[in-house]
Short mmCIF file of C-alpha atoms in Angstrom, two decimals:
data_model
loop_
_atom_site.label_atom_id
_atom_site.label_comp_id
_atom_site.label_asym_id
_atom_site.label_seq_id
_atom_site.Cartn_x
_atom_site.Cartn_y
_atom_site.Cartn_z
CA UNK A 1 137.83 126.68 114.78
CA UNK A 2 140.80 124.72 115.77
CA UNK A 3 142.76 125.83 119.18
CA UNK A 4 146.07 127.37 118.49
CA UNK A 5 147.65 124.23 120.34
CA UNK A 6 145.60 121.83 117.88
CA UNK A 7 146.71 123.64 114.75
CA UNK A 8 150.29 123.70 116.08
CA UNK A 9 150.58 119.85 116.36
CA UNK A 10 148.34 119.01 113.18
CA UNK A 11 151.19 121.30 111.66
CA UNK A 12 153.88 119.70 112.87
CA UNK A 13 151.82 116.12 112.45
CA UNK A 14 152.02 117.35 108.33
CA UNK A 15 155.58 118.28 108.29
CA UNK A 16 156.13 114.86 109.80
CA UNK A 17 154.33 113.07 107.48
CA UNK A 18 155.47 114.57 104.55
CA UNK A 19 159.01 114.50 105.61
CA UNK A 20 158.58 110.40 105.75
CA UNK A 21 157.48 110.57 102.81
CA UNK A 22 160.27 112.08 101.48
CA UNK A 23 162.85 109.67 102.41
CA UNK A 24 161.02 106.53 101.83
CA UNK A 25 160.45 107.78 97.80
CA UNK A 26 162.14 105.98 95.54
CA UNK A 27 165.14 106.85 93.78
CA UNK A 28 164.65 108.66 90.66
CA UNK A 29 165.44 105.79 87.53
CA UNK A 30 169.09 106.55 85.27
CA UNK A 31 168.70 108.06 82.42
CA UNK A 32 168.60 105.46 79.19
CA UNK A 33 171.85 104.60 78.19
CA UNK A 34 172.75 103.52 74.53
CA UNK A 35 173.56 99.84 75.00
CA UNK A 36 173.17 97.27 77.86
CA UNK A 37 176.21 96.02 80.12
CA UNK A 38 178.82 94.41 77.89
CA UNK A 39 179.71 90.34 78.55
CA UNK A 40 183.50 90.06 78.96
CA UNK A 41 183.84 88.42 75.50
CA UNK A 42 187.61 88.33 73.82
CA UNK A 43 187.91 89.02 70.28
CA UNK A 44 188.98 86.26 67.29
CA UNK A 45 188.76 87.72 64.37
CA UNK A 46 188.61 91.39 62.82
CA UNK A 47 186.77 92.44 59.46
CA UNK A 48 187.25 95.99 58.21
CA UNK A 49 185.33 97.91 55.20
CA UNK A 50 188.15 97.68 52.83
CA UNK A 51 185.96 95.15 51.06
CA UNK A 52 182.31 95.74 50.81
CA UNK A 53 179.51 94.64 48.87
CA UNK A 54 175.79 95.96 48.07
CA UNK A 55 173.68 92.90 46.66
CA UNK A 56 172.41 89.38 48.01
CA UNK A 57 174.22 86.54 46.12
CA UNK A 58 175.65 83.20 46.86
CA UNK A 59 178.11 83.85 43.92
CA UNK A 60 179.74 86.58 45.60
CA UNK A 61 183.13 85.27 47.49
CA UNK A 62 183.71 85.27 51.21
CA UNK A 63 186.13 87.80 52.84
CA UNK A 64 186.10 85.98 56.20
CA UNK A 65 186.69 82.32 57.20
CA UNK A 66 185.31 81.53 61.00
CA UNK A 67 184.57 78.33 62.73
CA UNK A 68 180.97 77.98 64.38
CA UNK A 69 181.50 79.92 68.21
CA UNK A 70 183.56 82.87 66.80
CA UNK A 71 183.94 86.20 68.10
CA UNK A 72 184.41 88.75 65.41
CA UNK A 73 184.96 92.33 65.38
CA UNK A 74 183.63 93.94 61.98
CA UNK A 75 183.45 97.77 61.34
CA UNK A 76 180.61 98.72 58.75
CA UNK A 77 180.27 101.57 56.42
CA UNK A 78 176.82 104.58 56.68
CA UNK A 79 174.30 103.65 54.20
CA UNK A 80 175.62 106.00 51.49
CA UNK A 81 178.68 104.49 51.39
CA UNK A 82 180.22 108.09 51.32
CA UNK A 83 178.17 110.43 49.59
CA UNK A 84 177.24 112.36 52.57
CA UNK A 85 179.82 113.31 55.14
CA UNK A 86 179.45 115.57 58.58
CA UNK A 87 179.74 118.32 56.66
CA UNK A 88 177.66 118.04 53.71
CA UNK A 89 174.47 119.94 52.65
CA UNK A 90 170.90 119.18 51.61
CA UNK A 91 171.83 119.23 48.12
CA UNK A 92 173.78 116.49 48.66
CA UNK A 93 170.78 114.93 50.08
CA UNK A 94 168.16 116.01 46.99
CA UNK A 95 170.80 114.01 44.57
CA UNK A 96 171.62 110.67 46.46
CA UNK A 97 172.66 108.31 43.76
CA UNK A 98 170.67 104.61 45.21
CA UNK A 99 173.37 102.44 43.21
CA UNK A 100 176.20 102.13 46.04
CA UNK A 101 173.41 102.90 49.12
CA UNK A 102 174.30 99.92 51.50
CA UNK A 103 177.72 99.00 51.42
CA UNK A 104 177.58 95.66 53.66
CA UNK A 105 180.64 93.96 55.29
CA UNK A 106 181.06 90.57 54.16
CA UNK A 107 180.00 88.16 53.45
CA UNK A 108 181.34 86.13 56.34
CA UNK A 109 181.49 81.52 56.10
CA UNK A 110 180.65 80.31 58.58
CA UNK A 111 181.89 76.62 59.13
CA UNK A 112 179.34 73.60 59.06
CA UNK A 113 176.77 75.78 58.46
CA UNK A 114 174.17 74.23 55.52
CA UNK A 115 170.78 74.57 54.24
CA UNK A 116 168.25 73.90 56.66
CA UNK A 117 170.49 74.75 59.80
CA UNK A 118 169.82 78.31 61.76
CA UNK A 119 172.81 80.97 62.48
CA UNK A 120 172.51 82.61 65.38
CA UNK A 121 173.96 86.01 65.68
CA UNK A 122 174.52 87.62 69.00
CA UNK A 123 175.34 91.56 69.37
CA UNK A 124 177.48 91.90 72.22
CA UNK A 125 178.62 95.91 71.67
CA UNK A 126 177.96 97.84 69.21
CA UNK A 127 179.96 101.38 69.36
CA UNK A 128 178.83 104.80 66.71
CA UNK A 129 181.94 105.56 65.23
CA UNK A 130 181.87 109.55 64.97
CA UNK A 131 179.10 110.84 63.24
CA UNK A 132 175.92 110.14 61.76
CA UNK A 133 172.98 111.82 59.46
CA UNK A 134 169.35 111.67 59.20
CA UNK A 135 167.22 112.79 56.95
CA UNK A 136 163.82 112.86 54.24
CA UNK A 137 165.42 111.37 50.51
CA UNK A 138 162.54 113.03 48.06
CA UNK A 139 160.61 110.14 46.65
CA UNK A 140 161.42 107.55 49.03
CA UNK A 141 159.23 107.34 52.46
CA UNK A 142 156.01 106.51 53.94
CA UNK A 143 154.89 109.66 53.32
CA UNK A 144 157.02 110.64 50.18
CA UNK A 145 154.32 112.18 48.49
CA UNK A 146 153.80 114.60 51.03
CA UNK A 147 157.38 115.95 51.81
CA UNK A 148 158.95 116.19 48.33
CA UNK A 149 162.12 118.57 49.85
CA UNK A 150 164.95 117.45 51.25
CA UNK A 151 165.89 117.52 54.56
CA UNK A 152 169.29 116.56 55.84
CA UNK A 153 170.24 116.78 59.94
CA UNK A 154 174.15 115.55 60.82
CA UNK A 155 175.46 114.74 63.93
CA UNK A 156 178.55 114.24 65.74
CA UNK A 157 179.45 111.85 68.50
CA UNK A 158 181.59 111.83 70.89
CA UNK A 159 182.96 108.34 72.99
CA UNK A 160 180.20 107.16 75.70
CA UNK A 161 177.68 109.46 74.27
CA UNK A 162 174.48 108.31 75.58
CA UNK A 163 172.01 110.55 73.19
CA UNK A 164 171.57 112.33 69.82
CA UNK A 165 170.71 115.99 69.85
CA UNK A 166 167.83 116.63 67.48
CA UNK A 167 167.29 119.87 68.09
CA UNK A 168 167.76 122.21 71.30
CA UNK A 169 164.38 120.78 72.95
CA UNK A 170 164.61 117.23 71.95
CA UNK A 171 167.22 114.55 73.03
CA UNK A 172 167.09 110.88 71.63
CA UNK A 173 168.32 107.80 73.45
CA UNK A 174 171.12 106.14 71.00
CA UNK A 175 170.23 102.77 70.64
CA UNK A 176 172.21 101.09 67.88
CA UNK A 177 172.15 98.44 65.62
CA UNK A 178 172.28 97.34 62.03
CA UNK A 179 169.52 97.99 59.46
CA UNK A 180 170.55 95.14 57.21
CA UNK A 181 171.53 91.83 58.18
CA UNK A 182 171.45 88.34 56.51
CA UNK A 183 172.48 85.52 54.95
CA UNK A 184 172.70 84.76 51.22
CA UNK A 185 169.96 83.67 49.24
CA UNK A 186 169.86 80.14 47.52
CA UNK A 187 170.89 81.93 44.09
CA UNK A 188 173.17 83.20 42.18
CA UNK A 189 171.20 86.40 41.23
CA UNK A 190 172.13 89.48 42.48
CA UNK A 191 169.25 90.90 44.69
CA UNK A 192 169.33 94.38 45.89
CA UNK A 193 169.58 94.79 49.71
CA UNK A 194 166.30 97.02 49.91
CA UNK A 195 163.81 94.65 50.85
CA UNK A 196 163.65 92.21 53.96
CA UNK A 197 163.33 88.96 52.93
CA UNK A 198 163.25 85.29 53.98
CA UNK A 199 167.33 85.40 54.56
CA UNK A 200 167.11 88.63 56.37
CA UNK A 201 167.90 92.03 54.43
CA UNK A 202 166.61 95.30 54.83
CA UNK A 203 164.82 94.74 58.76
CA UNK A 204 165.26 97.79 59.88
CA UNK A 205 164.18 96.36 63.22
CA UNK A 206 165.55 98.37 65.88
CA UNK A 207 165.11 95.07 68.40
CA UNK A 208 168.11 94.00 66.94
CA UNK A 209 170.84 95.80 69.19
CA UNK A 210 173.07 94.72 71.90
CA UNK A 211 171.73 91.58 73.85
CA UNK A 212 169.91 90.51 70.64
CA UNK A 213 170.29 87.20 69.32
CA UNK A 214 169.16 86.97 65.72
CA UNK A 215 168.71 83.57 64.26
CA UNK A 216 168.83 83.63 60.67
CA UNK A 217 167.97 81.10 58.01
CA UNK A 218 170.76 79.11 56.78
CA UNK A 219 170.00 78.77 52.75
CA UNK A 220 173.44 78.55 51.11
CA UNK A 221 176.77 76.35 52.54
CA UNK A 222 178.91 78.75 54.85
CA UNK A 223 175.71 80.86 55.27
CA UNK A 224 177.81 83.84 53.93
CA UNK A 225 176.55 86.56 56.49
CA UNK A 226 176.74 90.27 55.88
CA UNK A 227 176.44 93.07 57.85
CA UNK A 228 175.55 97.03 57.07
CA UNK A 229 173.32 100.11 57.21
CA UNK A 230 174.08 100.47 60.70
CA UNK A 231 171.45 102.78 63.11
CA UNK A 232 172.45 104.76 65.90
CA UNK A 233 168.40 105.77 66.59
CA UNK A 234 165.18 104.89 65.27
CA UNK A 235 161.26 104.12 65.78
CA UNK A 236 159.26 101.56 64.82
CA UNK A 237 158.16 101.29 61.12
CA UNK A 238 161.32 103.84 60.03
CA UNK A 239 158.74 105.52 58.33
CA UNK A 240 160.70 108.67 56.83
CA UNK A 241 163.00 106.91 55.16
CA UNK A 242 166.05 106.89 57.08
CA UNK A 243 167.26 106.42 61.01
CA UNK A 244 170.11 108.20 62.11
CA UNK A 245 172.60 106.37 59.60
CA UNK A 246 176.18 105.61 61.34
CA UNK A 247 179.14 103.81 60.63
CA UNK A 248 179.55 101.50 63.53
CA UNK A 249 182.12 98.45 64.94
CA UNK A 250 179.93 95.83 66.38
CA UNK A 251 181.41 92.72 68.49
CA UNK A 252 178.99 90.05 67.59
CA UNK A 253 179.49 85.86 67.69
CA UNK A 254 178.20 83.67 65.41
CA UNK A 255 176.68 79.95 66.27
CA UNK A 256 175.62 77.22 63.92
CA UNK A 257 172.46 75.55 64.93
CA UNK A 258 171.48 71.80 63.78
CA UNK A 259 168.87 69.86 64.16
CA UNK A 260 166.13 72.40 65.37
CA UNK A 261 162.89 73.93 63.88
CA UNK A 262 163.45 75.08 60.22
CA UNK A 263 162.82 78.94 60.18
CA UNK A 264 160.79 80.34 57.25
CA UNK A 265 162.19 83.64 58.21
CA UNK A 266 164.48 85.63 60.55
CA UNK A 267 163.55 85.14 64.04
CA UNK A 268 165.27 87.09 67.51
CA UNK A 269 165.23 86.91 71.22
CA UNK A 270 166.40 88.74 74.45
CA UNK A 271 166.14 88.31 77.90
CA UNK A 272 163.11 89.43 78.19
CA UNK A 273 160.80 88.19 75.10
CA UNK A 274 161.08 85.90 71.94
CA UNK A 275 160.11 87.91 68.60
CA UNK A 276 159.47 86.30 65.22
CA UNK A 277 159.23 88.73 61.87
CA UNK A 278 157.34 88.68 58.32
CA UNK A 279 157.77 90.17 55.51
CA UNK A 280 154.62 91.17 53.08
CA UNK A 281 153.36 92.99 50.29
CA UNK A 282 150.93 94.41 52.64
CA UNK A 283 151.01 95.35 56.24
CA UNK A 284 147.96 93.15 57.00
CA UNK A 285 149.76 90.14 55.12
CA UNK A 286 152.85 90.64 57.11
CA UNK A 287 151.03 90.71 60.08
CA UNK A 288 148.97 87.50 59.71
CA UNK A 289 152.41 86.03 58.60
CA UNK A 290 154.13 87.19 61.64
CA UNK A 291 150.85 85.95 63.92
CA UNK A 292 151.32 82.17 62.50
CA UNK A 293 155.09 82.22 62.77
CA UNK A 294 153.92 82.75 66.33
CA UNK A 295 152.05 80.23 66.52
CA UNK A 296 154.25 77.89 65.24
CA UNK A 297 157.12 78.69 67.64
CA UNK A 298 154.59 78.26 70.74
CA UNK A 299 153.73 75.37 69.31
CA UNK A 300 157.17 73.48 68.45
CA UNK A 301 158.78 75.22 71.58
CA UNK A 302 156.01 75.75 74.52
CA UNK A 303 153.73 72.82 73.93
CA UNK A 304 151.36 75.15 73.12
CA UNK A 305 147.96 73.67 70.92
CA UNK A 306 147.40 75.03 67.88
CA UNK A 307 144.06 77.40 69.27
CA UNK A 308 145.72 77.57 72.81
CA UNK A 309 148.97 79.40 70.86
CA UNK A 310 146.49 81.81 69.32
CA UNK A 311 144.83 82.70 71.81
CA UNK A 312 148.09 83.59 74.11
CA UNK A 313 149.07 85.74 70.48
CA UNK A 314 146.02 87.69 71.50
CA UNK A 315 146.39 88.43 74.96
CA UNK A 316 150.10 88.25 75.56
CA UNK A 317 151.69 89.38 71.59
CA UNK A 318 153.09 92.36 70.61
CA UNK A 319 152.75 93.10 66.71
CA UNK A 320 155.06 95.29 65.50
CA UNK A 321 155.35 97.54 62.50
CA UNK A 322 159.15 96.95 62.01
CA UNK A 323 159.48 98.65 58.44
CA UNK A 324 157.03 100.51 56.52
CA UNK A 325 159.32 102.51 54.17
CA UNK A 326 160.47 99.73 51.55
CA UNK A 327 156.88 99.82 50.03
CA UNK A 328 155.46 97.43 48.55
CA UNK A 329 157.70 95.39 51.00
CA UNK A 330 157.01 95.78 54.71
CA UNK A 331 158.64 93.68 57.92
CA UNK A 332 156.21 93.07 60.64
CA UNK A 333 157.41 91.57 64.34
CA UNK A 334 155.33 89.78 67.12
CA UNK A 335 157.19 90.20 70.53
CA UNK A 336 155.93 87.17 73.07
CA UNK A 337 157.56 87.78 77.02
CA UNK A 338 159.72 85.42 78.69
CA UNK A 339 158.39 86.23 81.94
CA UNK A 340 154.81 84.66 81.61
CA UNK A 341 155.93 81.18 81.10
CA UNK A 342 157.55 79.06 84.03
CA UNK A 343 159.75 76.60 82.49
CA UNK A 344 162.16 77.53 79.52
CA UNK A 345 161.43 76.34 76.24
CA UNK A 346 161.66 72.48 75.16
#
C-alpha cells in the first residue's frame, strides 16, 4: 500500500503527464472541402448552354473557336436537360424520357489539334450552380433488377457549400466534376453519349475534378471537345445509376500535345498519381485493359521493362471500378503514385 505522500506525487506525476500530452497532440485535420486551392488563372473565352448537343459526331459544328493554351469558362446543363427541377417529384423520376439525357456544351476546336496528337484538359474550378438531384431511374442501375421504384432526393446549394445533406445523419463531401467528357469520334455517325469510349464519353470517373488533367485522344481535326453531365458527389463504380446530377461552370484550359505517346484511350494525372482508364464489355476485360495501358505508360515514360512495369502494377497500382452502371459497358482506372519514383517522367 502506497504512502499517502507516494500516491500524492504519482498523482500529480499523471496529471503531468497527461497534461503534456495534451498540448503536444496534434491539431485535429479541416474538414474536406469541395475543391482544392484555385491557381490565379484569367479567363479567355466564355461558353454558355444556349447551344447544346447530346451525341458523339465529327459532323456536328463547333460553337467555340480557341487557340491551343486557352482559358475558357463554360457553364453545363444537369443530365436531364430539364426534366427534373428542385422541386419536382418521383413521378417525374419513374417517367424520365432518355432521348435529351446529357445535354453537353460544345463541341469546342481546338487549334492545331489532329489525329494522333493528345488534348490535355485541366480543371482549374469547378463551382455547383444551385441545386442538384440524385436518384434510382427504374431499369437502369447495377442493381436495377432489384430496386424497380423510383427514388428521387433534390438538393439545394448555397455559395462555398462544402457538403450535400443526404439525410439528417449523413453529410457528403461535394467533390465535383463532369460525368461526360471527350472528344469526337473519327465518324460521322451519331453515337449516343452513354458509354465511355476510346474518345472519352460517359467516365463517370470522379478523379476527374479540380487539379485533374485529362488527356484525351485527339481523333478528328480541332478535336471538337464537349463537356456535360456534371457531378457534384459520387463513389466509385456510380453503381445506382446516377451521382448527385448538377449544373455546374467549370474554368478549365485546354493544351494541344504533339509528338508524344499515342493514347488508345483517355488517360489523367494529379499531383499525386498518374491514372490510365479502359473501357470493356466486362469488368475483368476492362481491368486487364487498364493493367496493360499501365504497363505501357511505365514503360514509354519510366524506363520501366516490360515484367519490371508489371510487377510495380502489382505492388504499387490501384484498379479502380470507375463505372459499372452503363452495362454491358464498364470504365475501369489504374491509379500509379508520383511519390515512389525519384525523377519525373522522361
Amino acid at each position: 500500500m502506497k504512502s499517502s505522500r507516494s500516491a500524492t506525487a504519482y498523482s500529480f506525476f499523471i496529471a503531468f503527464t497527461l497534461a503534456l500530452t495534451a498540448c503536444a497532440a496534434p491539431e485535429p485535420s479541416p474538414p474536406p472541402t469541395a475543391e482544392p486551392a484555385v491557381p490565379s488563372v484569367e479567363v479567355e473565352y466564355t461558353l454558355g448552354t444556349e447551344n447544346t448537343h447530346n451525341r458523339w459526331s465529327r459532323a456536328i459544328p463547333p460553337v467555340l473557336t480557341v487557340p491551343s493554351g486557352a482559358i475558357i469558362e463554360i457553364e453545363t446543363k444537369e443530365a436531364t436537360d430539364g426534366q427534373l427541377t428542385l422541386d419536382s417529384g418521383v413521378e417525374v423520376m419513374a417517367n424520365l424520357d432518355f432521348d435529351p439525357i446529357h445535354p453537353l456544351t460544345g463541341p469546342i476546336y481546338v487549334e492545331t489539334a489532329e489525329p494522333g496528337d493528345v488534348l490535355a484538359v485541366t480543371f482549374h474550378k469547378i463551382d455547383v450552380l444551385g441545386w442538384g438531384w440524385a436518384g434510382v431511374i427504374p431499369g437502369f442501375g447495377f442493381l436495377a433488377d432489384e430496386f424497380p421504384d423510383a427514388r428521387l432526393k433534390t438538393f439545394s446549394f448555397e455559395e462555398g457549400q462544402t457538403h450535400v445533406q443526404f439525410d439528417d445523419n449523413i453529410s457528403i463531401p461535394l467533390r465535383p466534376f463532369p460525368g461526360v467528357i471527350g472528344v469526337a469520334p473519327a465518324t460521322e455517325d451519331e453515337l449516343v453519349t452513354i458509354p465511355p469510349r476510346e474518345n472519352g464519353g460517359n467516365m463517370d470517373n470522379r478523379y476527374l475534378g479540380v487539379g485533374t488533367t485529362v488527356y484525351l485522344p485527339v481523333l478528328v481535326e480541332g478535336a471538337l471537345l464537349s463537356i456535360g453531365d456534371t457531378h457534384a458527389a459520387q463513389g466509385d463504380g456510380e453503381v445506382g445509376g446516377t451521382g448527385v446530377e448538377a449544373p455546374m461552370r467549370i474554368l478549365l484550359e485546354v493544351e494541344v500535345r504533339k509528338g508524344g505517346r499515342v493514347l488508345a484511350e483517355p488517360e489523367y494525372e494529379t499531383d499525386e498519381y498518374y491514372a490510365v482508364t479502359a473501357f470493356g464489355e466486362t469488368i475483368d476485360e476492362a481491368a486487364r485493359k487498364a493493367t496493360r495501358f499501365m504497363i505501357n505508360y511505365l514503360e514509354a515514360e519510366r524506363g520501366l521493362s516490360r515484367v519490371d512495369a508489371y510487377l510495380l502494377c502489382s505492388l504499387a497500382g490501384d484498379l479502380k471500378i470507375s463505372e459499372a452502371v452503363d452495362m454491358p459497358h464498364y470504365l475501369v482506372s489504374m491509379h500509379m503514385p508520383k511519390g515512389i519514383f525519384r525523377v519525373p517522367p522522361s
